Tab-separated table of N, CA and C in Angstrom:
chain	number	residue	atom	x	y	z
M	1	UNK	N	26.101	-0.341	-32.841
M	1	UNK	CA	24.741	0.159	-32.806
M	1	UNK	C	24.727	1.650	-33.100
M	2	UNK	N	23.761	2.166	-33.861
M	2	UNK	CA	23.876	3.294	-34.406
M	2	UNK	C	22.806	4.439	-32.524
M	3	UNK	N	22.569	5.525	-33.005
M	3	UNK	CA	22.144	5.915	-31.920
M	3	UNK	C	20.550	5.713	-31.597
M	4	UNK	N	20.334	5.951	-32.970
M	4	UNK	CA	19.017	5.459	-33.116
M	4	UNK	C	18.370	3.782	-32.625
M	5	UNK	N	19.344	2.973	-32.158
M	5	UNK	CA	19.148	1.778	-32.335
M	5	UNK	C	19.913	1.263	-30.606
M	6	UNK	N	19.827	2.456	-29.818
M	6	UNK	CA	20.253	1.914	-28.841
M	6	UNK	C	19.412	1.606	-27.651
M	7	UNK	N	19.267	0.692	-26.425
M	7	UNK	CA	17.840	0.109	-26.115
M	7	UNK	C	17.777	1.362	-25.133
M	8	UNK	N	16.719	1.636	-24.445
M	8	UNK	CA	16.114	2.757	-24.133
M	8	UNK	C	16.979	2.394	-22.415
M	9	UNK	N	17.536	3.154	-21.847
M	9	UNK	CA	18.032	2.596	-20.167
M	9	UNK	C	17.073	3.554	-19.269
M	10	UNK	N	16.482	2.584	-18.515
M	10	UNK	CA	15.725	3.310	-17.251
M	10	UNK	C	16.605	3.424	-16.035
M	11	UNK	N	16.213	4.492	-15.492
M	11	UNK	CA	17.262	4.634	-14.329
M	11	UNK	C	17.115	3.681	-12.761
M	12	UNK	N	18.188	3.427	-12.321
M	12	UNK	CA	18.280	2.200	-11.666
M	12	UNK	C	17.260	2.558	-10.357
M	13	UNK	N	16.649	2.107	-9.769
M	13	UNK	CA	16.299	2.006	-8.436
M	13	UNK	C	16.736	1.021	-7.573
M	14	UNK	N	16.797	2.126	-6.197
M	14	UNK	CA	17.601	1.140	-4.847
M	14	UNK	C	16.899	0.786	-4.003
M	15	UNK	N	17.037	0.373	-2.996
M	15	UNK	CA	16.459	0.102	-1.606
M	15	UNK	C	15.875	1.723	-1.549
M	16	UNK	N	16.295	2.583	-1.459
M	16	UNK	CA	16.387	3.314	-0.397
M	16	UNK	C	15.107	4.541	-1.371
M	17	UNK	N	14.724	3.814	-2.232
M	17	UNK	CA	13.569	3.847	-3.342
M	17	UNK	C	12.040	3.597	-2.804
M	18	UNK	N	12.064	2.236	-2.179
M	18	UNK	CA	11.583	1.468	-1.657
M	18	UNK	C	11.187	1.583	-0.539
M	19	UNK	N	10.181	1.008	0.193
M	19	UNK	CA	9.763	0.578	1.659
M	19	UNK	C	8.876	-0.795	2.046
M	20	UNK	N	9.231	-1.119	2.812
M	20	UNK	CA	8.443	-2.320	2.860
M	20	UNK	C	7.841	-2.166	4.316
M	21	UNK	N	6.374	-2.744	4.069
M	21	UNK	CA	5.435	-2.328	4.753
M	21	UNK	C	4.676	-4.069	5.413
M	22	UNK	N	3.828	-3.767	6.494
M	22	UNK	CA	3.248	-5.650	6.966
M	22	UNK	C	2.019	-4.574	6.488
M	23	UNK	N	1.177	-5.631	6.206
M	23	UNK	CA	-0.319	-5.212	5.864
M	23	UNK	C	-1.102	-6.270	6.997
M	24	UNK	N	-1.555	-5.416	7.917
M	24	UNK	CA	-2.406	-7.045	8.936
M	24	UNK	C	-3.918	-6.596	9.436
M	25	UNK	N	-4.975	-7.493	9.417
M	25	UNK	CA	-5.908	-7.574	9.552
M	25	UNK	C	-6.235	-8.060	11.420
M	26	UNK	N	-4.684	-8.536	11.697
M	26	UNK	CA	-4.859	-9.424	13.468
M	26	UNK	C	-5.066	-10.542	13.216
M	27	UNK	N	-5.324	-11.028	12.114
M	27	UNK	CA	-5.547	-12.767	12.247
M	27	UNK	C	-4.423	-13.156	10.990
M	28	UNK	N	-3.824	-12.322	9.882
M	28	UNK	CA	-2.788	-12.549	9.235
M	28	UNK	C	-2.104	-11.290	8.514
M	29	UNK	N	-0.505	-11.432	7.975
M	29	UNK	CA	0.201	-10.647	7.830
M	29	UNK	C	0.712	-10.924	6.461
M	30	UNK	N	1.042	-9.865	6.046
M	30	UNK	CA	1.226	-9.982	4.597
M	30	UNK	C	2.305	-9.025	4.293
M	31	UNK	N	3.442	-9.014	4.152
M	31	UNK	CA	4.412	-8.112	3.370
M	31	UNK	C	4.705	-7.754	1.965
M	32	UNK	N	4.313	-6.318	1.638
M	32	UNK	CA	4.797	-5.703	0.627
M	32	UNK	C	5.841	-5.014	0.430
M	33	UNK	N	6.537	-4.536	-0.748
M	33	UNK	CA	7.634	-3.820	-0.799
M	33	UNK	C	7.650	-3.061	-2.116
M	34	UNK	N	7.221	-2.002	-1.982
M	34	UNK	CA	6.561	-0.702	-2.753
M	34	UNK	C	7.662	0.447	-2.875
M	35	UNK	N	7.056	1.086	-4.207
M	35	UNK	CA	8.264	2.540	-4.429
M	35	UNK	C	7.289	3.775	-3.234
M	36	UNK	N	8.128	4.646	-2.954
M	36	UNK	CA	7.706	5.478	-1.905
M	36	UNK	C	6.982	6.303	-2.581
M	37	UNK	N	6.848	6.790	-3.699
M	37	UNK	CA	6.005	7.617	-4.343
M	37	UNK	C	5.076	7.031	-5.351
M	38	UNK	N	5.025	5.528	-4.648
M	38	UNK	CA	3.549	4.968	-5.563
M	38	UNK	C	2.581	4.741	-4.963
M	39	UNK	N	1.025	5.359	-5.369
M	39	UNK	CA	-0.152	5.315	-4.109
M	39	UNK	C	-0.230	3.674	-4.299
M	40	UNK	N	-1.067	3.803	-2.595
M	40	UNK	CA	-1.161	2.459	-2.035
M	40	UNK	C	-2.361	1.678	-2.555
M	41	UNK	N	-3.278	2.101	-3.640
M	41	UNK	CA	-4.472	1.474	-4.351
M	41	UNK	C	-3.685	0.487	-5.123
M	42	UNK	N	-3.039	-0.165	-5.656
M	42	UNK	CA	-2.211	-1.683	-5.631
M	42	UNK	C	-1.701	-2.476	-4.437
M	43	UNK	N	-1.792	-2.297	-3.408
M	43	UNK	CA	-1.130	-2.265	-2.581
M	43	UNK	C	-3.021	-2.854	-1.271
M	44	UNK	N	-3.403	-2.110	-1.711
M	44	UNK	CA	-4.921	-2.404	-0.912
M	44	UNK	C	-5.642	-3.007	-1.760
M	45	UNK	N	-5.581	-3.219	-3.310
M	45	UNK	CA	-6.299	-4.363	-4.094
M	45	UNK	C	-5.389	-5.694	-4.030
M	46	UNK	N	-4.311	-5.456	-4.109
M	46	UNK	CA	-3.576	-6.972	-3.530
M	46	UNK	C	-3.971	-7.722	-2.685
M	47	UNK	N	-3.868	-6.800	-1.269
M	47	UNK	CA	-4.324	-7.137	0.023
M	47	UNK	C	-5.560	-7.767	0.070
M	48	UNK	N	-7.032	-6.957	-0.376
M	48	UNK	CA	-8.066	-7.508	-0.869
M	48	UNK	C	-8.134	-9.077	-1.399
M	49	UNK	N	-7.105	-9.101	-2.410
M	49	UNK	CA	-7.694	-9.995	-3.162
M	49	UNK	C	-6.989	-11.411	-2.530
M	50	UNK	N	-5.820	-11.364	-2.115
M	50	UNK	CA	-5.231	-12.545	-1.202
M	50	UNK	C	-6.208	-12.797	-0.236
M	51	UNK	N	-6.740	-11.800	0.554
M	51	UNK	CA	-7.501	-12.355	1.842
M	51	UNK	C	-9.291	-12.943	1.232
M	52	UNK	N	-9.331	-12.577	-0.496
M	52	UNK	CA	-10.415	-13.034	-0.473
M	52	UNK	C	-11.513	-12.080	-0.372
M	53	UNK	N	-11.605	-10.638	-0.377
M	53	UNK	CA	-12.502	-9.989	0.442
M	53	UNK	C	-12.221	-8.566	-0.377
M	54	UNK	N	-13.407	-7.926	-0.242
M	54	UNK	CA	-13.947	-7.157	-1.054
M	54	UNK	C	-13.446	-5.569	-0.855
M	55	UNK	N	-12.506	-4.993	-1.236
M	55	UNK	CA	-11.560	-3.821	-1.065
M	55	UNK	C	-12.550	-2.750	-0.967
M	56	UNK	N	-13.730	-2.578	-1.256
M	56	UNK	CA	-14.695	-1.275	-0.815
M	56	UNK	C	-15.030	-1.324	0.770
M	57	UNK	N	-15.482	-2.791	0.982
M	57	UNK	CA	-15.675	-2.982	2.168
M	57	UNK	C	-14.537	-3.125	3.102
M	58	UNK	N	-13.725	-2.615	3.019
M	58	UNK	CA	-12.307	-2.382	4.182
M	58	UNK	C	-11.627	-1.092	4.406
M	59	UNK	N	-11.509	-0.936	5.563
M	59	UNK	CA	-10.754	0.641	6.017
M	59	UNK	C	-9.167	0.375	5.973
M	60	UNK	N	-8.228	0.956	5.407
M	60	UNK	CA	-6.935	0.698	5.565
M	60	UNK	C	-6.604	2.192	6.918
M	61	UNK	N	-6.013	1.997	7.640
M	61	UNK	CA	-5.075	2.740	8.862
M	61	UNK	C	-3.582	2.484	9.073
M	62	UNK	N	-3.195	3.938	9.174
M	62	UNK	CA	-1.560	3.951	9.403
M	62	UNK	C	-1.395	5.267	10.531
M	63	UNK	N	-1.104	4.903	11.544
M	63	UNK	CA	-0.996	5.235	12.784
M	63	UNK	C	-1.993	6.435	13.054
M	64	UNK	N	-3.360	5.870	13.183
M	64	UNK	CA	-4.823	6.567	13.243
M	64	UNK	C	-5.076	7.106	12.519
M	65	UNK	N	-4.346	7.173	11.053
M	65	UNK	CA	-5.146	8.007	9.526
M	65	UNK	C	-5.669	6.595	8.714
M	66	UNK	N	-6.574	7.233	8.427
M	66	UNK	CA	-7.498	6.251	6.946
M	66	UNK	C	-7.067	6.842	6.194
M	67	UNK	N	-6.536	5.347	5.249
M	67	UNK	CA	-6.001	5.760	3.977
M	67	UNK	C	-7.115	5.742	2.721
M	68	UNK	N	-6.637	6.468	1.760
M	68	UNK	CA	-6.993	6.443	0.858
M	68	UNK	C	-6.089	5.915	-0.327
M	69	UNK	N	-6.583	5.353	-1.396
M	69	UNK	CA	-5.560	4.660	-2.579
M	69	UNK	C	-4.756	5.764	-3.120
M	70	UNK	N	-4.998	7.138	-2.578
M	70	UNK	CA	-4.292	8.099	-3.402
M	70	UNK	C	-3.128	8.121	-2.857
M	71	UNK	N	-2.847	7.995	-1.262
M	71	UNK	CA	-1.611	8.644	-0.563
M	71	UNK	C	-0.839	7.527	-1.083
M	72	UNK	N	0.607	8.334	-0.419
M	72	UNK	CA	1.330	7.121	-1.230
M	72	UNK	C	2.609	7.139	0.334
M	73	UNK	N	3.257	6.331	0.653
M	73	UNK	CA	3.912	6.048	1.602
M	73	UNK	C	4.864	7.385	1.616
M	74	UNK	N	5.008	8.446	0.649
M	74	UNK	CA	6.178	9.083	0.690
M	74	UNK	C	4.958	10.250	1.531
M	75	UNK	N	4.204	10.461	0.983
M	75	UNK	CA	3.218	11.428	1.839
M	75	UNK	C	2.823	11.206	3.080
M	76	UNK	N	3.062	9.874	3.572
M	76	UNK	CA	2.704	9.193	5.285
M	76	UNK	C	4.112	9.382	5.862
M	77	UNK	N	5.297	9.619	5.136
M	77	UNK	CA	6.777	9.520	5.847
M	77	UNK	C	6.852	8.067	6.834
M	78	UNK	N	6.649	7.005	5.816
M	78	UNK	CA	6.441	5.669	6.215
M	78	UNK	C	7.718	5.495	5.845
M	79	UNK	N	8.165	3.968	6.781
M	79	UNK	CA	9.904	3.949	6.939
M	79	UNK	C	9.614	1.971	6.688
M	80	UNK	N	10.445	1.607	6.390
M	80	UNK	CA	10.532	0.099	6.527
M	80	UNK	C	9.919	-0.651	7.818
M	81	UNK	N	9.149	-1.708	7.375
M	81	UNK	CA	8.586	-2.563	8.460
M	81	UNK	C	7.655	-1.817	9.635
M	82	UNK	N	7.067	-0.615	8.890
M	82	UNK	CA	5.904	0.200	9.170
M	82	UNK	C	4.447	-0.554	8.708
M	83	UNK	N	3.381	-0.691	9.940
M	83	UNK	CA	2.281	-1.387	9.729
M	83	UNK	C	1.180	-0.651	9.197
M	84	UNK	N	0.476	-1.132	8.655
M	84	UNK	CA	-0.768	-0.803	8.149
M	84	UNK	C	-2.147	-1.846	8.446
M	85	UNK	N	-2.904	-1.248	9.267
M	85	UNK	CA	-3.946	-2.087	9.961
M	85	UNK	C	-5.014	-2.297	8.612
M	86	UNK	N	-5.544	-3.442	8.921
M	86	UNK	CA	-7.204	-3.047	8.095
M	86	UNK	C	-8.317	-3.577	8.641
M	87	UNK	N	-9.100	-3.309	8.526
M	87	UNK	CA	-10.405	-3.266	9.307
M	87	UNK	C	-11.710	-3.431	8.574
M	88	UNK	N	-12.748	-4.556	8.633
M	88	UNK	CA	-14.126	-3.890	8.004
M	88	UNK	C	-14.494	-3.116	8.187
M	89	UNK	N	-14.739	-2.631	7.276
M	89	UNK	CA	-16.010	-0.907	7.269
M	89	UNK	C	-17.307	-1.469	7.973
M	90	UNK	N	-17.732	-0.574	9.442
M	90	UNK	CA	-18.844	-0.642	9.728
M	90	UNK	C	-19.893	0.191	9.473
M	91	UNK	N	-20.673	0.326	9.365
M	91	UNK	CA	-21.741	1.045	9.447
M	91	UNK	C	-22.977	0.633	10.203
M	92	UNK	N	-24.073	1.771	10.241
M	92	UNK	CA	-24.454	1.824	11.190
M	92	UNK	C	-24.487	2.319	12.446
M	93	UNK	N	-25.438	1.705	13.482
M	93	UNK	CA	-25.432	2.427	14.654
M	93	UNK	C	-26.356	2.474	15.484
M	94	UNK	N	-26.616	2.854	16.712
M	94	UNK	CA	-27.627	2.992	17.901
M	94	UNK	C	-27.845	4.302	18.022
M	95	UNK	N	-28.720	4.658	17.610
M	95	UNK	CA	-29.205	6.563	18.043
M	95	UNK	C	-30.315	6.782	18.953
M	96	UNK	N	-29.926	7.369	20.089
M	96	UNK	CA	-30.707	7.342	21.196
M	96	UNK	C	-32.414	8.710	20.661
């Protein structure tokens, strides 16, 4: 093979690349296993779409922060078999 003609090599990724996370709502659990510096907006449209249910209307939480699709597990210093709650978005309210 000339140089021009050689296949392009991406560099390897390991575990230690990686994290794997439970995604749970309290009534079911779902495991992902994500690069640490990829935001979690794949990760919360997945989730969405397995449970059926509409990803605007849900709060994602990781140990009392709301996430947003931007952060990405390397910015939470999230470690393996670290949870992520989700919750309907409420709104509303009682104002005295």
């Amino acid at each position: 093979m000339s140089e021009e003609q050689k296949p392009e090599v991406k560099p390897a990724t390991t575990d230690a690349d990686h994290v794997s996370i439970k995604v749970t709502d309290g009534d079911s659990d779902i495991h992902f296993k994500i690069k640490k510096g990829a935001t979690l907006k794949k990760l919360m449209d997945a989730w969405a779409k397995r449970q059926g249910k509409d990803v605007s209307a849900l709060v994602f939480t990781f140990e009392g922060i709301t996430l947003t699709p931007e952060h990405t597990p390397e910015d939470l210093a999230m470690e393996n078999n670290d949870i992520i709650e989700v919750y309907r978005h409420q709104s509303g309210g009682y104002v005295c």
